[in-house]
Amino acid sequence: MLLLMLMLLLLMMMMMMMVMVMVAVMAVGGVGVLLLLLLLLLLQQQQQKQKQVEIQKIQKYKMLNIQQQQQQQQQQQRLLPPPLYITAAAAAATAAAATAATAAAAAAAARLMMILLL
């Protein structure tokens, strides 16, 4: 009978040890799950930061591209031929100068002819 009681006590102690081991394993597993969740949270935050940096780079490049386009447009406007009225005015001034020169040359030739004839 005593032997039976000792075996029962030993069995209960083994069961208690098994329960304690199971509780320890579950606790370690719970800590592992918490660490895994923390790691996933950190990875998600890092990805969000990377996305924000990428968005900022894209916005910066867009702003630079817009500025370059504006500068190119300004340079193209500088290189465009002058408007038609400026061209027409320059042509009229050139024609007037040529006419005045021709008239002066004709007057000088007439004077020379008059001098030669007299």
Coordinates of N, CA and C in Angstrom, one line a residue:
M1 N 0.8 -1.2 0.0 CA 0.0 0.0 0.0 C 0.9 1.2 0.0
L2 N 1.9 1.2 0.8 CA 2.8 2.3 0.9 C 3.5 2.5 -0.4
L3 N 3.8 1.4 -1.1 CA 4.5 1.5 -2.4 C 3.5 2.1 -3.4
L4 N 2.3 1.8 -3.3 CA 1.3 2.4 -4.2 C 1.1 3.9 -4.0
M5 N 1.2 4.3 -2.8 CA 1.1 5.7 -2.4 C 2.3 6.5 -2.9
L6 N 3.5 5.8 -2.7 CA 4.7 6.5 -3.2 C 4.7 6.6 -4.8
M7 N 4.2 5.6 -5.4 CA 4.1 5.7 -6.9 C 3.1 6.7 -7.3
L8 N 2.0 6.8 -6.6 CA 1.0 7.9 -6.9 C 1.6 9.3 -6.7
L9 N 2.3 9.4 -5.6 CA 3.0 10.7 -5.3 C 4.0 11.0 -6.4
L10 N 4.8 10.0 -6.8 CA 5.8 10.2 -7.8 C 5.1 10.6 -9.1
L11 N 4.0 9.9 -9.4 CA 3.2 10.3 -10.6 C 2.7 11.7 -10.6
M12 N 2.2 12.1 -9.4 CA 1.7 13.5 -9.3 C 2.8 14.5 -9.4
M13 N 4.0 14.2 -8.9 CA 5.1 15.1 -9.0 C 5.6 15.2 -10.5
M14 N 5.5 14.0 -11.2 CA 5.9 14.1 -12.6 C 4.9 14.9 -13.4
M15 N 3.6 14.7 -13.1 CA 2.5 15.5 -13.7 C 2.7 17.0 -13.4
M16 N 3.1 17.3 -12.2 CA 3.3 18.8 -11.9 C 4.5 19.3 -12.7
M17 N 5.6 18.5 -12.8 CA 6.7 18.9 -13.6 C 6.4 19.1 -15.0
M18 N 5.5 18.2 -15.6 CA 5.1 18.3 -16.9 C 4.3 19.6 -17.1
V19 N 3.4 19.9 -16.1 CA 2.6 21.1 -16.2 C 3.5 22.3 -16.1
M20 N 4.5 22.3 -15.3 CA 5.4 23.4 -15.1 C 6.2 23.6 -16.4
V21 N 6.7 22.5 -17.0 CA 7.4 22.6 -18.3 C 6.5 23.2 -19.4
M22 N 5.3 22.7 -19.4 CA 4.3 23.2 -20.4 C 4.1 24.7 -20.2
V23 N 3.9 25.1 -19.0 CA 3.7 26.6 -18.7 C 5.0 27.4 -19.1
A24 N 6.2 26.8 -18.8 CA 7.4 27.5 -19.2 C 7.5 27.6 -20.7
V25 N 7.1 26.5 -21.4 CA 7.2 26.5 -22.9 C 6.2 27.5 -23.4
M26 N 5.0 27.6 -22.9 CA 4.0 28.6 -23.3 C 4.5 30.0 -23.0
A27 N 5.1 30.2 -21.9 CA 5.6 31.5 -21.6 C 6.7 32.0 -22.6
V28 N 7.6 31.0 -22.8 CA 8.7 31.3 -23.8 C 8.1 31.6 -25.2
G29 N 7.1 30.8 -25.5 CA 6.4 30.9 -26.8 C 5.7 32.3 -26.9
G30 N 5.1 32.7 -25.8 CA 4.4 34.0 -25.7 C 5.4 35.1 -25.8
V31 N 6.5 35.0 -25.2 CA 7.5 36.0 -25.3 C 8.0 36.1 -26.8
G32 N 8.2 34.9 -27.4 CA 8.6 34.8 -28.8 C 7.6 35.5 -29.7
V33 N 6.3 35.2 -29.4 CA 5.3 35.9 -30.2 C 5.3 37.4 -30.1
L34 N 5.5 37.8 -28.8 CA 5.6 39.3 -28.6 C 6.8 39.9 -29.3
L35 N 7.9 39.2 -29.2 CA 9.1 39.7 -29.9 C 8.9 39.7 -31.4
L36 N 8.2 38.7 -32.0 CA 7.9 38.7 -33.4 C 7.0 39.8 -33.8
L37 N 6.0 40.1 -33.0 CA 5.1 41.2 -33.3 C 5.9 42.5 -33.2
L38 N 6.8 42.7 -32.2 CA 7.6 43.9 -32.1 C 8.5 44.0 -33.4
L39 N 9.0 43.0 -33.8 CA 9.9 43.0 -35.0 C 9.1 43.4 -36.2
L40 N 7.9 42.8 -36.4 CA 7.0 43.2 -37.5 C 6.6 44.7 -37.4
L41 N 6.4 45.2 -36.3 CA 6.0 46.6 -36.1 C 7.2 47.5 -36.5
L42 N 8.4 47.1 -36.1 CA 9.6 47.9 -36.4 C 9.8 47.9 -38.0
L43 N 9.6 46.7 -38.6 CA 9.8 46.6 -40.0 C 8.8 47.5 -40.8
Q44 N 7.6 47.5 -40.3 CA 6.5 48.3 -40.9 C 6.9 49.8 -40.8
Q45 N 7.3 50.2 -39.6 CA 7.7 51.6 -39.4 C 8.9 52.0 -40.4
Q46 N 9.8 51.1 -40.5 CA 11.0 51.3 -41.4 C 10.5 51.5 -42.8
Q47 N 9.6 50.6 -43.3 CA 9.0 50.7 -44.6 C 8.3 52.0 -44.8
Q48 N 7.6 52.5 -43.8 CA 6.9 53.7 -43.9 C 7.8 54.9 -44.1
K49 N 8.9 54.8 -43.3 CA 9.9 55.9 -43.4 C 10.6 55.9 -44.8
Q50 N 10.9 54.7 -45.4 CA 11.4 54.6 -46.7 C 10.5 55.1 -47.7
K51 N 9.2 54.8 -47.6 CA 8.2 55.3 -48.5 C 8.2 56.9 -48.5
Q52 N 8.2 57.4 -47.3 CA 8.2 58.9 -47.1 C 9.4 59.5 -47.8
V53 N 10.6 58.9 -47.6 CA 11.8 59.4 -48.2 C 11.7 59.3 -49.7
E54 N 11.1 58.2 -50.2 CA 11.0 58.1 -51.7 C 10.0 59.1 -52.2
I55 N 8.9 59.4 -51.5 CA 8.0 60.4 -51.9 C 8.6 61.8 -51.9
Q56 N 9.4 62.1 -50.9 CA 10.1 63.3 -50.8 C 11.1 63.5 -52.0
K57 N 11.8 62.4 -52.3 CA 12.7 62.5 -53.5 C 12.0 62.7 -54.8
I58 N 10.8 62.0 -54.9 CA 10.0 62.2 -56.2 C 9.5 63.7 -56.2
Q59 N 9.1 64.2 -55.1 CA 8.6 65.6 -55.1 C 9.8 66.5 -55.4
K60 N 10.9 66.3 -54.9 CA 12.1 67.1 -55.2 C 12.4 67.1 -56.6
Y61 N 12.5 65.8 -57.2 CA 12.8 65.7 -58.6 C 11.7 66.4 -59.5
K62 N 10.5 66.3 -59.1 CA 9.4 67.0 -59.8 C 9.6 68.5 -59.8
M63 N 9.9 69.0 -58.6 CA 10.2 70.5 -58.5 C 11.4 70.9 -59.4
L64 N 12.4 70.1 -59.4 CA 13.6 70.4 -60.2 C 13.3 70.3 -61.7
N65 N 12.5 69.3 -62.0 CA 12.1 69.2 -63.4 C 11.2 70.4 -63.9
I66 N 10.3 70.8 -63.0 CA 9.5 72.0 -63.3 C 10.4 73.2 -63.5
Q67 N 11.3 73.4 -62.6 CA 12.2 74.6 -62.7 C 13.0 74.5 -64.0
Q68 N 13.5 73.3 -64.3 CA 14.3 73.2 -65.6 C 13.4 73.5 -66.8
Q69 N 12.2 73.1 -66.8 CA 11.3 73.4 -67.9 C 11.0 74.9 -68.0
Q70 N 10.8 75.5 -66.8 CA 10.6 77.0 -66.9 C 11.9 77.7 -67.4
Q71 N 13.0 77.2 -67.0 CA 14.3 77.9 -67.5 C 14.4 77.6 -69.0
Q72 N 14.1 76.4 -69.5 CA 14.1 76.2 -70.9 C 13.2 77.0 -71.7
Q73 N 12.0 77.2 -71.1 CA 11.0 78.1 -71.8 C 11.5 79.5 -71.9
Q74 N 12.1 80.0 -70.8 CA 12.6 81.3 -70.8 C 13.7 81.5 -71.8
Q75 N 14.6 80.5 -71.9 CA 15.7 80.5 -72.9 C 15.1 80.5 -74.3
Q76 N 14.1 79.7 -74.5 CA 13.5 79.6 -75.9 C 12.8 80.9 -76.2
Q77 N 12.2 81.6 -75.3 CA 11.6 82.9 -75.5 C 12.7 83.9 -75.9
R78 N 13.8 83.8 -75.3 CA 14.9 84.7 -75.6 C 15.5 84.4 -77.0
L79 N 15.4 83.1 -77.4 CA 16.0 82.8 -78.7 C 15.0 82.9 -79.9
L80 N 13.7 83.2 -79.5 CA 12.7 83.4 -80.6 C 13.0 84.6 -81.4
P81 N 12.7 84.6 -82.7 CA 12.9 85.8 -83.5 C 12.1 86.9 -83.0
P82 N 12.5 88.2 -83.3 CA 11.7 89.3 -82.8 C 10.4 89.3 -83.4
P83 N 9.4 90.0 -82.8 CA 8.1 90.1 -83.3 C 8.1 90.8 -84.7
L84 N 7.1 90.6 -85.5 CA 7.0 91.1 -86.8 C 7.1 92.6 -86.9
Y85 N 6.4 93.3 -86.0 CA 6.5 94.8 -86.1 C 7.9 95.3 -85.9
I86 N 8.7 94.7 -85.1 CA 10.1 95.1 -84.9 C 10.8 94.9 -86.2
T87 N 10.6 93.8 -86.8 CA 11.3 93.5 -88.1 C 10.9 94.5 -89.1
A88 N 9.6 94.8 -89.2 CA 9.1 95.7 -90.2 C 9.7 97.1 -89.9
A89 N 9.8 97.5 -88.7 CA 10.3 98.8 -88.4 C 11.8 98.9 -88.8
A90 N 12.5 97.8 -88.5 CA 13.9 97.8 -88.9 C 14.1 97.8 -90.4
A91 N 13.2 97.1 -91.1 CA 13.3 97.2 -92.6 C 12.9 98.5 -93.1
A92 N 12.0 99.2 -92.5 CA 11.6 100.6 -93.0 C 12.7 101.5 -92.7
A93 N 13.4 101.4 -91.6 CA 14.5 102.3 -91.3 C 15.6 102.1 -92.3
T94 N 15.9 100.8 -92.6 CA 16.9 100.5 -93.5 C 16.6 101.1 -94.9
A95 N 15.3 100.9 -95.3 CA 14.9 101.5 -96.6 C 15.0 103.0 -96.6
A96 N 14.7 103.6 -95.5 CA 14.8 105.1 -95.5 C 16.2 105.5 -95.6
A97 N 17.1 104.8 -94.9 CA 18.5 105.2 -94.9 C 19.0 105.0 -96.3
A98 N 18.6 103.9 -97.0 CA 19.1 103.7 -98.4 C 18.6 104.7 -99.3
T99 N 17.3 105.1 -99.1 CA 16.7 106.2 -99.9 C 17.5 107.5 -99.7
A100 N 17.7 107.8 -98.5 CA 18.5 109.1 -98.2 C 19.9 109.0 -98.8
A101 N 20.5 107.9 -98.7 CA 21.9 107.8 -99.3 C 21.8 107.9 -100.8
T102 N 20.8 107.3 -101.4 CA 20.6 107.4 -102.9 C 20.3 108.8 -103.3
A103 N 19.5 109.5 -102.5 CA 19.1 110.9 -102.8 C 20.4 111.8 -102.6
A104 N 21.2 111.5 -101.6 CA 22.4 112.3 -101.4 C 23.4 112.1 -102.6
A105 N 23.5 110.8 -103.0 CA 24.4 110.5 -104.1 C 23.9 111.2 -105.4
A106 N 22.6 111.2 -105.6 CA 22.0 111.8 -106.8 C 22.2 113.3 -106.8
A107 N 22.1 113.9 -105.7 CA 22.3 115.4 -105.5 C 23.8 115.7 -105.8
A108 N 24.7 114.9 -105.3 CA 26.1 115.1 -105.5 C 26.4 114.9 -107.0
A109 N 25.8 113.9 -107.7 CA 26.0 113.7 -109.1 C 25.5 114.9 -109.9
A110 N 24.3 115.4 -109.5 CA 23.8 116.6 -110.2 C 24.6 117.8 -110.0
R111 N 25.2 118.0 -108.9 CA 26.1 119.1 -108.7 C 27.3 119.0 -109.5
L112 N 27.8 117.8 -109.6 CA 29.0 117.5 -110.4 C 28.7 117.8 -111.9
M113 N 27.6 117.4 -112.3 CA 27.2 117.6 -113.7 C 27.1 119.1 -114.0
M114 N 26.5 119.8 -113.0 CA 26.3 121.3 -113.2 C 27.7 122.0 -113.3
I115 N 28.6 121.5 -112.4 CA 29.9 122.1 -112.4 C 30.6 121.8 -113.7
L116 N 30.5 120.6 -114.2 CA 31.2 120.2 -115.4 C 30.6 120.9 -116.7
L117 N 29.3 121.2 -116.6 CA 28.7 121.8 -117.7 C 29.0 123.3 -117.8
L118 N 29.2 123.9 -116.7 CA 29.5 125.4 -116.7 C 30.9 125.6 -116.9

